[in-house]
Amino acid sequence: MKAAVVPSLGAPLEIRDVPVPEPGPGQVLVRIETCGLCHTDIHAARGEWPVQPKDLLVPGHEGVGTIEAVGPGDDELPVQVGQRVALPWLGHACGHCRSCVAGWETYCTAPSYMGYTMDGSYAEHAVAWASHVVPVPDSVSSRDASPLTCAGVTTYKGLKVAAPQPGETAMVVGIGGLGHLGLQYARIFGSRTIAVDVHDDKLQLAKDLGADHVVDGRGDQQAEIEALGGVDVALVTVPSPAAMRAAHAALNPNGRLVLVGLPADNRLELPVFETVLKGISVIGSLVGTRNDLADCFDLHSRGLTRVVTEGRRLEDVNACFDEVLAGEVPARLVFEM
Ligand code: NAD
Ligand code: ZN
Ligand code: ZN
């Protein structure tokens, strides 16, 4: 099968002909139809995070496709051959650590991550754990389901933990793959919304998606947000400590700063005094659970979200990485196998 492989960290990806992987017990083989390009895939291929991905990584954790085969064994699997499923970042969780038992499988102490610790969906086929793929409703196209599988569920969950109220203001910083969906979820939660980006087309996209206010991060962001009355929740999708600090400075008393972007520079300096005197919470948030993803598919089925994508060929993966880094893409690129 065709797959995009990271030959070594920091090197361009190579399109290779590799054997179709074989599912083990409890696993399924999925014929991939679409896979979104998450900014995480770029961090992974470059080895930018404190924990390194597997060797000869096949990235991709927004895969959607049809189950073609199941692994050996007589386990009763929750999915069947022929079913269309999504293959999210959380490839597997143990199911019995304290986090898993508490409903926080995303913080499992022994997780597998698709497209990071196990091969992902930048390929014609992928192997996934039957327990952790998520069925895609017929009413959701594969091309829409792909970005919902990471960008959607991550911002949905990030907002859920910060719980913006109808009378509050939620700010989404970065209106890219994640942020364009985060903005829509913030509206669904009923709060007033502010969108921040540094590219004209993203600011226009935020307006089109119904942002109440749009702030150009290249200008005097702080003064503009202050004039709008500050914010109660700030969801920062940009992998930039400076953007995180600016969002912290915009928070009202009892404000919640949700960190989602994962900068290569793994340090963030925040003022303690303002954090304490305003009772600010700083919350890290990683993707979402299988239930959260099912919620995202349901919201989309009900016509409440719009997924902005452009289709691409896997062969163009390196050019696509450059386009995303330049901020030139309309929200999410999706590889069509
Ligand atoms: P993206 O490149 O699609 O979007 C980033 C957006 O930020 C772009 O629209 C860009 O124009 C904008 N931007 C850049 N600098 C800015 C600034 N200073 N102020 C405001 N906007 C700015 O990326 P993405 O796929 O949405 O991913 C974003 C980050 O989230 C990455 O670091 C990724 O690894 C991380 N991520 C985290 C999780 C998680 O579970 N926590 C899940 C997925 C992705
Ligand atoms: Zn992702
Ligand atoms: Zn666990």
PDB file of N, CA, C and O in Angstrom, residues 193-259:
ATOM      1  N   THR A 193     -18.597  35.588  21.399  1.00  0.00           N
ATOM      2  CA  THR A 193     -17.318  35.062  20.917  1.00  0.00           C
ATOM      3  C   THR A 193     -16.404  36.146  20.360  1.00  0.00           C
ATOM      4  O   THR A 193     -16.852  37.101  19.722  1.00  0.00           O
ATOM      5  N   ILE A 194     -15.110  35.961  20.631  1.00  0.00           N
ATOM      6  CA  ILE A 194     -14.072  36.792  20.016  1.00  0.00           C
ATOM      7  C   ILE A 194     -13.097  35.836  19.338  1.00  0.00           C
ATOM      8  O   ILE A 194     -12.661  34.856  19.941  1.00  0.00           O
ATOM      9  N   ALA A 195     -12.779  36.111  18.078  1.00  0.00           N
ATOM     10  CA  ALA A 195     -11.818  35.289  17.338  1.00  0.00           C
ATOM     11  C   ALA A 195     -10.569  36.110  17.082  1.00  0.00           C
ATOM     12  O   ALA A 195     -10.655  37.288  16.727  1.00  0.00           O
ATOM     13  N   VAL A 196      -9.403  35.485  17.279  1.00  0.00           N
ATOM     14  CA  VAL A 196      -8.122  36.181  17.039  1.00  0.00           C
ATOM     15  C   VAL A 196      -7.296  35.364  16.051  1.00  0.00           C
ATOM     16  O   VAL A 196      -7.154  34.144  16.202  1.00  0.00           O
ATOM     17  N   ASP A 197      -6.755  36.032  15.037  1.00  0.00           N
ATOM     18  CA  ASP A 197      -5.789  35.380  14.145  1.00  0.00           C
ATOM     19  C   ASP A 197      -4.876  36.468  13.575  1.00  0.00           C
ATOM     20  O   ASP A 197      -5.049  37.663  13.882  1.00  0.00           O
ATOM     21  N   VAL A 198      -3.907  36.059  12.785  1.00  0.00           N
ATOM     22  CA  VAL A 198      -2.941  37.015  12.237  1.00  0.00           C
ATOM     23  C   VAL A 198      -2.924  36.982  10.702  1.00  0.00           C
ATOM     24  O   VAL A 198      -2.025  37.527  10.082  1.00  0.00           O
ATOM     25  N   HIS A 199      -3.929  36.312  10.109  1.00  0.00           N
ATOM     26  CA  HIS A 199      -4.045  36.272   8.649  1.00  0.00           C
ATOM     27  C   HIS A 199      -5.425  36.798   8.244  1.00  0.00           C
ATOM     28  O   HIS A 199      -6.423  36.415   8.840  1.00  0.00           O
ATOM     29  N   ASP A 200      -5.436  37.645   7.207  1.00  0.00           N
ATOM     30  CA  ASP A 200      -6.691  38.272   6.791  1.00  0.00           C
ATOM     31  C   ASP A 200      -7.762  37.239   6.441  1.00  0.00           C
ATOM     32  O   ASP A 200      -8.927  37.397   6.803  1.00  0.00           O
ATOM     33  N   ASP A 201      -7.359  36.179   5.725  1.00  0.00           N
ATOM     34  CA  ASP A 201      -8.389  35.217   5.298  1.00  0.00           C
ATOM     35  C   ASP A 201      -8.975  34.460   6.493  1.00  0.00           C
ATOM     36  O   ASP A 201     -10.148  34.096   6.493  1.00  0.00           O
ATOM     37  N   LYS A 202      -8.176  34.273   7.541  1.00  0.00           N
ATOM     38  CA  LYS A 202      -8.688  33.590   8.733  1.00  0.00           C
ATOM     39  C   LYS A 202      -9.635  34.517   9.497  1.00  0.00           C
ATOM     40  O   LYS A 202     -10.634  34.070  10.072  1.00  0.00           O
ATOM     41  N   LEU A 203      -9.319  35.809   9.497  1.00  0.00           N
ATOM     42  CA  LEU A 203     -10.200  36.768  10.163  1.00  0.00           C
ATOM     43  C   LEU A 203     -11.541  36.827   9.421  1.00  0.00           C
ATOM     44  O   LEU A 203     -12.609  36.881  10.035  1.00  0.00           O
ATOM     45  N   GLN A 204     -11.464  36.773   8.093  1.00  0.00           N
ATOM     46  CA  GLN A 204     -12.689  36.759   7.294  1.00  0.00           C
ATOM     47  C   GLN A 204     -13.485  35.484   7.560  1.00  0.00           C
ATOM     48  O   GLN A 204     -14.706  35.508   7.716  1.00  0.00           O
ATOM     49  N   LEU A 205     -12.754  34.356   7.641  1.00  0.00           N
ATOM     50  CA  LEU A 205     -13.426  33.076   7.930  1.00  0.00           C
ATOM     51  C   LEU A 205     -14.163  33.159   9.265  1.00  0.00           C
ATOM     52  O   LEU A 205     -15.310  32.703   9.390  1.00  0.00           O
ATOM     53  N   ALA A 206     -13.503  33.757  10.270  1.00  0.00           N
ATOM     54  CA  ALA A 206     -14.143  33.877  11.591  1.00  0.00           C
ATOM     55  C   ALA A 206     -15.434  34.689  11.500  1.00  0.00           C
ATOM     56  O   ALA A 206     -16.450  34.343  12.108  1.00  0.00           O
ATOM     57  N   LYS A 207     -15.404  35.752  10.688  1.00  0.00           N
ATOM     58  CA  LYS A 207     -16.632  36.555  10.494  1.00  0.00           C
ATOM     59  C   LYS A 207     -17.706  35.696   9.841  1.00  0.00           C
ATOM     60  O   LYS A 207     -18.856  35.687  10.266  1.00  0.00           O
ATOM     61  N   ASP A 208     -17.300  34.947   8.793  1.00  0.00           N
ATOM     62  CA  ASP A 208     -18.264  34.110   8.069  1.00  0.00           C
ATOM     63  C   ASP A 208     -18.887  33.065   8.994  1.00  0.00           C
ATOM     64  O   ASP A 208     -20.025  32.652   8.794  1.00  0.00           O
ATOM     65  N   LEU A 209     -18.095  32.618   9.970  1.00  0.00           N
ATOM     66  CA  LEU A 209     -18.588  31.571  10.872  1.00  0.00           C
ATOM     67  C   LEU A 209     -19.376  32.160  12.043  1.00  0.00           C
ATOM     68  O   LEU A 209     -19.793  31.435  12.936  1.00  0.00           O
ATOM     69  N   GLY A 210     -19.528  33.483  12.038  1.00  0.00           N
ATOM     70  CA  GLY A 210     -20.433  34.103  13.010  1.00  0.00           C
ATOM     71  C   GLY A 210     -19.791  34.639  14.273  1.00  0.00           C
ATOM     72  O   GLY A 210     -20.499  34.872  15.266  1.00  0.00           O
ATOM     73  N   ALA A 211     -18.472  34.845  14.266  1.00  0.00           N
ATOM     74  CA  ALA A 211     -17.829  35.423  15.460  1.00  0.00           C
ATOM     75  C   ALA A 211     -18.473  36.777  15.761  1.00  0.00           C
ATOM     76  O   ALA A 211     -18.728  37.561  14.848  1.00  0.00           O
ATOM     77  N   ASP A 212     -18.715  37.058  17.043  1.00  0.00           N
ATOM     78  CA  ASP A 212     -19.287  38.356  17.403  1.00  0.00           C
ATOM     79  C   ASP A 212     -18.267  39.460  17.193  1.00  0.00           C
ATOM     80  O   ASP A 212     -18.607  40.565  16.785  1.00  0.00           O
ATOM     81  N   HIS A 213     -16.992  39.167  17.491  1.00  0.00           N
ATOM     82  CA  HIS A 213     -15.922  40.138  17.290  1.00  0.00           C
ATOM     83  C   HIS A 213     -14.705  39.423  16.726  1.00  0.00           C
ATOM     84  O   HIS A 213     -14.432  38.280  17.094  1.00  0.00           O
ATOM     85  N   VAL A 214     -13.987  40.125  15.870  1.00  0.00           N
ATOM     86  CA  VAL A 214     -12.779  39.564  15.283  1.00  0.00           C
ATOM     87  C   VAL A 214     -11.643  40.518  15.592  1.00  0.00           C
ATOM     88  O   VAL A 214     -11.773  41.726  15.390  1.00  0.00           O
ATOM     89  N   VAL A 215     -10.554  39.975  16.153  1.00  0.00           N
ATOM     90  CA  VAL A 215      -9.419  40.823  16.545  1.00  0.00           C
ATOM     91  C   VAL A 215      -8.180  40.372  15.782  1.00  0.00           C
ATOM     92  O   VAL A 215      -7.843  39.189  15.757  1.00  0.00           O
ATOM     93  N   ASP A 216      -7.515  41.361  15.166  1.00  0.00           N
ATOM     94  CA  ASP A 216      -6.289  41.074  14.416  1.00  0.00           C
ATOM     95  C   ASP A 216      -5.124  41.023  15.404  1.00  0.00           C
ATOM     96  O   ASP A 216      -4.784  42.042  16.021  1.00  0.00           O
ATOM     97  N   GLY A 217      -4.534  39.839  15.545  1.00  0.00           N
ATOM     98  CA  GLY A 217      -3.432  39.655  16.494  1.00  0.00           C
ATOM     99  C   GLY A 217      -2.190  40.446  16.133  1.00  0.00           C
ATOM    100  O   GLY A 217      -1.263  40.545  16.936  1.00  0.00           O
ATOM    101  N   ARG A 218      -2.158  41.029  14.920  1.00  0.00           N
ATOM    102  CA  ARG A 218      -0.998  41.839  14.531  1.00  0.00           C
ATOM    103  C   ARG A 218      -1.108  43.256  15.085  1.00  0.00           C
ATOM    104  O   ARG A 218      -0.140  44.007  15.082  1.00  0.00           O
ATOM    105  N   GLY A 219      -2.310  43.632  15.543  1.00  0.00           N
ATOM    106  CA  GLY A 219      -2.511  44.993  16.067  1.00  0.00           C
ATOM    107  C   GLY A 219      -2.371  45.017  17.586  1.00  0.00           C
ATOM    108  O   GLY A 219      -1.753  44.141  18.175  1.00  0.00           O
ATOM    109  N   ASP A 220      -2.986  46.035  18.214  1.00  0.00           N
ATOM    110  CA  ASP A 220      -2.935  46.137  19.671  1.00  0.00           C
ATOM    111  C   ASP A 220      -4.064  45.285  20.251  1.00  0.00           C
ATOM    112  O   ASP A 220      -5.109  45.783  20.679  1.00  0.00           O
ATOM    113  N   GLN A 221      -3.778  43.993  20.279  1.00  0.00           N
ATOM    114  CA  GLN A 221      -4.757  42.997  20.703  1.00  0.00           C
ATOM    115  C   GLN A 221      -5.307  43.309  22.095  1.00  0.00           C
ATOM    116  O   GLN A 221      -6.505  43.255  22.324  1.00  0.00           O
ATOM    117  N   GLN A 222      -4.400  43.646  23.015  1.00  0.00           N
ATOM    118  CA  GLN A 222      -4.808  43.820  24.406  1.00  0.00           C
ATOM    119  C   GLN A 222      -5.806  44.968  24.571  1.00  0.00           C
ATOM    120  O   GLN A 222      -6.836  44.814  25.223  1.00  0.00           O
ATOM    121  N   ALA A 223      -5.510  46.093  23.923  1.00  0.00           N
ATOM    122  CA  ALA A 223      -6.399  47.252  24.036  1.00  0.00           C
ATOM    123  C   ALA A 223      -7.757  46.938  23.411  1.00  0.00           C
ATOM    124  O   ALA A 223      -8.807  47.293  23.964  1.00  0.00           O
ATOM    125  N   GLU A 224      -7.728  46.252  22.284  1.00  0.00           N
ATOM    126  CA  GLU A 224      -9.002  45.947  21.602  1.00  0.00           C
ATOM    127  C   GLU A 224      -9.879  45.035  22.439  1.00  0.00           C
ATOM    128  O   GLU A 224     -11.092  45.229  22.535  1.00  0.00           O
ATOM    129  N   ILE A 225      -9.249  44.028  23.053  1.00  0.00           N
ATOM    130  CA  ILE A 225     -10.039  43.074  23.843  1.00  0.00           C
ATOM    131  C   ILE A 225     -10.526  43.730  25.128  1.00  0.00           C
ATOM    132  O   ILE A 225     -11.649  43.503  25.569  1.00  0.00           O
ATOM    133  N   GLU A 226      -9.692  44.578  25.699  1.00  0.00           N
ATOM    134  CA  GLU A 226     -10.105  45.332  26.892  1.00  0.00           C
ATOM    135  C   GLU A 226     -11.333  46.177  26.574  1.00  0.00           C
ATOM    136  O   GLU A 226     -12.292  46.221  27.339  1.00  0.00           O
ATOM    137  N   ALA A 227     -11.299  46.833  25.412  1.00  0.00           N
ATOM    138  CA  ALA A 227     -12.426  47.679  25.010  1.00  0.00           C
ATOM    139  C   ALA A 227     -13.697  46.847  24.820  1.00  0.00           C
ATOM    140  O   ALA A 227     -14.813  47.357  24.960  1.00  0.00           O
ATOM    141  N   LEU A 228     -13.522  45.572  24.532  1.00  0.00           N
ATOM    142  CA  LEU A 228     -14.682  44.684  24.360  1.00  0.00           C
ATOM    143  C   LEU A 228     -15.136  44.090  25.698  1.00  0.00           C
ATOM    144  O   LEU A 228     -16.034  43.259  25.737  1.00  0.00           O
ATOM    145  N   GLY A 229     -14.467  44.472  26.784  1.00  0.00           N
ATOM    146  CA  GLY A 229     -14.876  43.987  28.108  1.00  0.00           C
ATOM    147  C   GLY A 229     -14.109  42.775  28.592  1.00  0.00           C
ATOM    148  O   GLY A 229     -14.507  42.139  29.571  1.00  0.00           O
ATOM    149  N   GLY A 230     -13.024  42.415  27.915  1.00  0.00           N
ATOM    150  CA  GLY A 230     -12.220  41.259  28.345  1.00  0.00           C
ATOM    151  C   GLY A 230     -12.928  39.949  28.031  1.00  0.00           C
ATOM    152  O   GLY A 230     -14.010  39.936  27.440  1.00  0.00           O
ATOM    153  N   VAL A 231     -12.307  38.846  28.442  1.00  0.00           N
ATOM    154  CA  VAL A 231     -12.886  37.533  28.148  1.00  0.00           C
ATOM    155  C   VAL A 231     -12.901  36.659  29.410  1.00  0.00           C
ATOM    156  O   VAL A 231     -12.115  36.863  30.334  1.00  0.00           O
ATOM    157  N   ASP A 232     -13.811  35.709  29.415  1.00  0.00           N
ATOM    158  CA  ASP A 232     -13.940  34.805  30.568  1.00  0.00           C
ATOM    159  C   ASP A 232     -13.270  33.457  30.289  1.00  0.00           C
ATOM    160  O   ASP A 232     -12.779  32.809  31.210  1.00  0.00           O
ATOM    161  N   VAL A 233     -13.298  33.058  29.034  1.00  0.00           N
ATOM    162  CA  VAL A 233     -12.617  31.819  28.637  1.00  0.00           C
ATOM    163  C   VAL A 233     -11.749  32.152  27.435  1.00  0.00           C
ATOM    164  O   VAL A 233     -12.193  32.851  26.515  1.00  0.00           O
ATOM    165  N   ALA A 234     -10.499  31.684  27.448  1.00  0.00           N
ATOM    166  CA  ALA A 234      -9.634  31.841  26.269  1.00  0.00           C
ATOM    167  C   ALA A 234      -9.101  30.467  25.886  1.00  0.00           C
ATOM    168  O   ALA A 234      -8.443  29.808  26.690  1.00  0.00           O
ATOM    169  N   LEU A 235      -9.415  30.042  24.683  1.00  0.00           N
ATOM    170  CA  LEU A 235      -8.949  28.760  24.165  1.00  0.00           C
ATOM    171  C   LEU A 235      -7.835  29.066  23.174  1.00  0.00           C
ATOM    172  O   LEU A 235      -8.084  29.668  22.126  1.00  0.00           O
ATOM    173  N   VAL A 236      -6.604  28.698  23.532  1.00  0.00           N
ATOM    174  CA  VAL A 236      -5.472  29.063  22.674  1.00  0.00           C
ATOM    175  C   VAL A 236      -5.030  27.850  21.864  1.00  0.00           C
ATOM    176  O   VAL A 236      -4.472  26.894  22.397  1.00  0.00           O
ATOM    177  N   THR A 237      -5.288  27.916  20.566  1.00  0.00           N
ATOM    178  CA  THR A 237      -4.918  26.804  19.685  1.00  0.00           C
ATOM    179  C   THR A 237      -3.572  27.057  19.014  1.00  0.00           C
ATOM    180  O   THR A 237      -3.039  26.173  18.363  1.00  0.00           O
ATOM    181  N   VAL A 238      -3.042  28.275  19.169  1.00  0.00           N
ATOM    182  CA  VAL A 238      -1.791  28.621  18.491  1.00  0.00           C
ATOM    183  C   VAL A 238      -0.610  28.047  19.275  1.00  0.00           C
ATOM    184  O   VAL A 238      -0.548  28.222  20.493  1.00  0.00           O
ATOM    185  N   PRO A 239       0.315  27.368  18.595  1.00  0.00           N
ATOM    186  CA  PRO A 239       1.476  26.846  19.337  1.00  0.00           C
ATOM    187  C   PRO A 239       2.493  27.944  19.605  1.00  0.00           C
ATOM    188  O   PRO A 239       3.599  27.926  19.074  1.00  0.00           O
ATOM    189  N   SER A 240       2.097  28.911  20.431  1.00  0.00           N
ATOM    190  CA  SER A 240       2.961  30.058  20.684  1.00  0.00           C
ATOM    191  C   SER A 240       2.803  30.543  22.119  1.00  0.00           C
ATOM    192  O   SER A 240       1.722  30.980  22.525  1.00  0.00           O
ATOM    193  N   PRO A 241       3.887  30.482  22.935  1.00  0.00           N
ATOM    194  CA  PRO A 241       3.815  30.984  24.308  1.00  0.00           C
ATOM    195  C   PRO A 241       3.402  32.455  24.361  1.00  0.00           C
ATOM    196  O   PRO A 241       2.679  32.863  25.274  1.00  0.00           O
ATOM    197  N   ALA A 242       3.810  33.254  23.377  1.00  0.00           N
ATOM    198  CA  ALA A 242       3.444  34.678  23.386  1.00  0.00           C
ATOM    199  C   ALA A 242       1.932  34.830  23.251  1.00  0.00           C
ATOM    200  O   ALA A 242       1.312  35.657  23.942  1.00  0.00           O
ATOM    201  N   ALA A 243       1.326  34.037  22.380  1.00  0.00           N
ATOM    202  CA  ALA A 243      -0.135  34.096  22.212  1.00  0.00           C
ATOM    203  C   ALA A 243      -0.835  33.636  23.492  1.00  0.00           C
ATOM    204  O   ALA A 243      -1.895  34.154  23.855  1.00  0.00           O
ATOM    205  N   MET A 244      -0.234  32.690  24.197  1.00  0.00           N
ATOM    206  CA  MET A 244      -0.821  32.206  25.459  1.00  0.00           C
ATOM    207  C   MET A 244      -0.748  33.289  26.534  1.00  0.00           C
ATOM    208  O   MET A 244      -1.700  33.506  27.291  1.00  0.00           O
ATOM    209  N   ARG A 245       0.384  33.990  26.587  1.00  0.00           N
ATOM    210  CA  ARG A 245       0.529  35.083  27.561  1.00  0.00           C
ATOM    211  C   ARG A 245      -0.463  36.204  27.260  1.00  0.00           C
ATOM    212  O   ARG A 245      -1.097  36.744  28.162  1.00  0.00           O
ATOM    213  N   ALA A 246      -0.627  36.517  25.975  1.00  0.00           N
ATOM    214  CA  ALA A 246      -1.569  37.581  25.594  1.00  0.00           C
ATOM    215  C   ALA A 246      -2.992  37.183  25.978  1.00  0.00           C
ATOM    216  O   ALA A 246      -3.776  38.019  26.443  1.00  0.00           O
ATOM    217  N   ALA A 247      -3.317  35.912  25.815  1.00  0.00           N
ATOM    218  CA  ALA A 247      -4.667  35.450  26.169  1.00  0.00           C
ATOM    219  C   ALA A 247      -4.871  35.528  27.682  1.00  0.00           C
ATOM    220  O   ALA A 247      -5.935  35.929  28.163  1.00  0.00           O
ATOM    221  N   HIS A 248      -3.838  35.177  28.439  1.00  0.00           N
ATOM    222  CA  HIS A 248      -3.908  35.256  29.901  1.00  0.00           C
ATOM    223  C   HIS A 248      -4.183  36.703  30.322  1.00  0.00           C
ATOM    224  O   HIS A 248      -5.012  36.965  31.195  1.00  0.00           O
ATOM    225  N   ALA A 249      -3.506  37.643  29.674  1.00  0.00           N
ATOM    226  CA  ALA A 249      -3.657  39.067  30.021  1.00  0.00           C
ATOM    227  C   ALA A 249      -5.059  39.579  29.708  1.00  0.00           C
ATOM    228  O   ALA A 249      -5.481  40.600  30.253  1.00  0.00           O
ATOM    229  N   ALA A 250      -5.778  38.894  28.825  1.00  0.00           N
ATOM    230  CA  ALA A 250      -7.114  39.359  28.421  1.00  0.00           C
ATOM    231  C   ALA A 250      -8.213  38.850  29.341  1.00  0.00           C
ATOM    232  O   ALA A 250      -9.373  39.234  29.199  1.00  0.00           O
ATOM    233  N   LEU A 251      -7.848  37.981  30.312  1.00  0.00           N
ATOM    234  CA  LEU A 251      -8.881  37.320  31.120  1.00  0.00           C
ATOM    235  C   LEU A 251      -9.455  38.217  32.210  1.00  0.00           C
ATOM    236  O   LEU A 251      -8.731  38.965  32.882  1.00  0.00           O
ATOM    237  N   ASN A 252     -10.758  38.107  32.415  1.00  0.00           N
ATOM    238  CA  ASN A 252     -11.463  38.760  33.515  1.00  0.00           C
ATOM    239  C   ASN A 252     -11.291  37.925  34.789  1.00  0.00           C
ATOM    240  O   ASN A 252     -10.844  36.779  34.710  1.00  0.00           O
ATOM    241  N   PRO A 253     -11.680  38.459  35.948  1.00  0.00           N
ATOM    242  CA  PRO A 253     -11.680  37.640  37.162  1.00  0.00           C
ATOM    243  C   PRO A 253     -12.466  36.343  36.940  1.00  0.00           C
ATOM    244  O   PRO A 253     -13.477  36.337  36.235  1.00  0.00           O
ATOM    245  N   ASN A 254     -11.960  35.264  37.537  1.00  0.00           N
ATOM    246  CA  ASN A 254     -12.523  33.920  37.349  1.00  0.00           C
ATOM    247  C   ASN A 254     -12.329  33.384  35.936  1.00  0.00           C
ATOM    248  O   ASN A 254     -13.010  32.441  35.523  1.00  0.00           O
ATOM    249  N   GLY A 255     -11.428  33.996  35.194  1.00  0.00           N
ATOM    250  CA  GLY A 255     -11.190  33.575  33.815  1.00  0.00           C
ATOM    251  C   GLY A 255     -10.516  32.218  33.737  1.00  0.00           C
ATOM    252  O   GLY A 255      -9.818  31.796  34.658  1.00  0.00           O
ATOM    253  N   ARG A 256     -10.754  31.524  32.606  1.00  0.00           N
ATOM    254  CA  ARG A 256     -10.136  30.211  32.382  1.00  0.00           C
ATOM    255  C   ARG A 256      -9.316  30.260  31.095  1.00  0.00           C
ATOM    256  O   ARG A 256      -9.857  30.575  30.031  1.00  0.00           O
ATOM    257  N   LEU A 257      -8.025  29.955  31.247  1.00  0.00           N
ATOM    258  CA  LEU A 257      -7.125  29.899  30.081  1.00  0.00           C
ATOM    259  C   LEU A 257      -6.958  28.430  29.717  1.00  0.00           C
ATOM    260  O   LEU A 257      -6.456  27.648  30.525  1.00  0.00           O
ATOM    261  N   VAL A 258      -7.386  28.065  28.523  1.00  0.00           N
ATOM    262  CA  VAL A 258      -7.272  26.663  28.108  1.00  0.00           C
ATOM    263  C   VAL A 258      -6.154  26.549  27.083  1.00  0.00           C
ATOM    264  O   VAL A 258      -6.216  27.151  26.004  1.00  0.00           O
ATOM    265  N   LEU A 259      -5.130  25.788  27.437  1.00  0.00           N
ATOM    266  CA  LEU A 259      -3.981  25.595  26.553  1.00  0.00           C
ATOM    267  C   LEU A 259      -4.195  24.333  25.728  1.00  0.00           C
ATOM    268  O   LEU A 259      -4.383  23.244  26.291  1.00  0.00           O
TER     269      LEU A 259
END
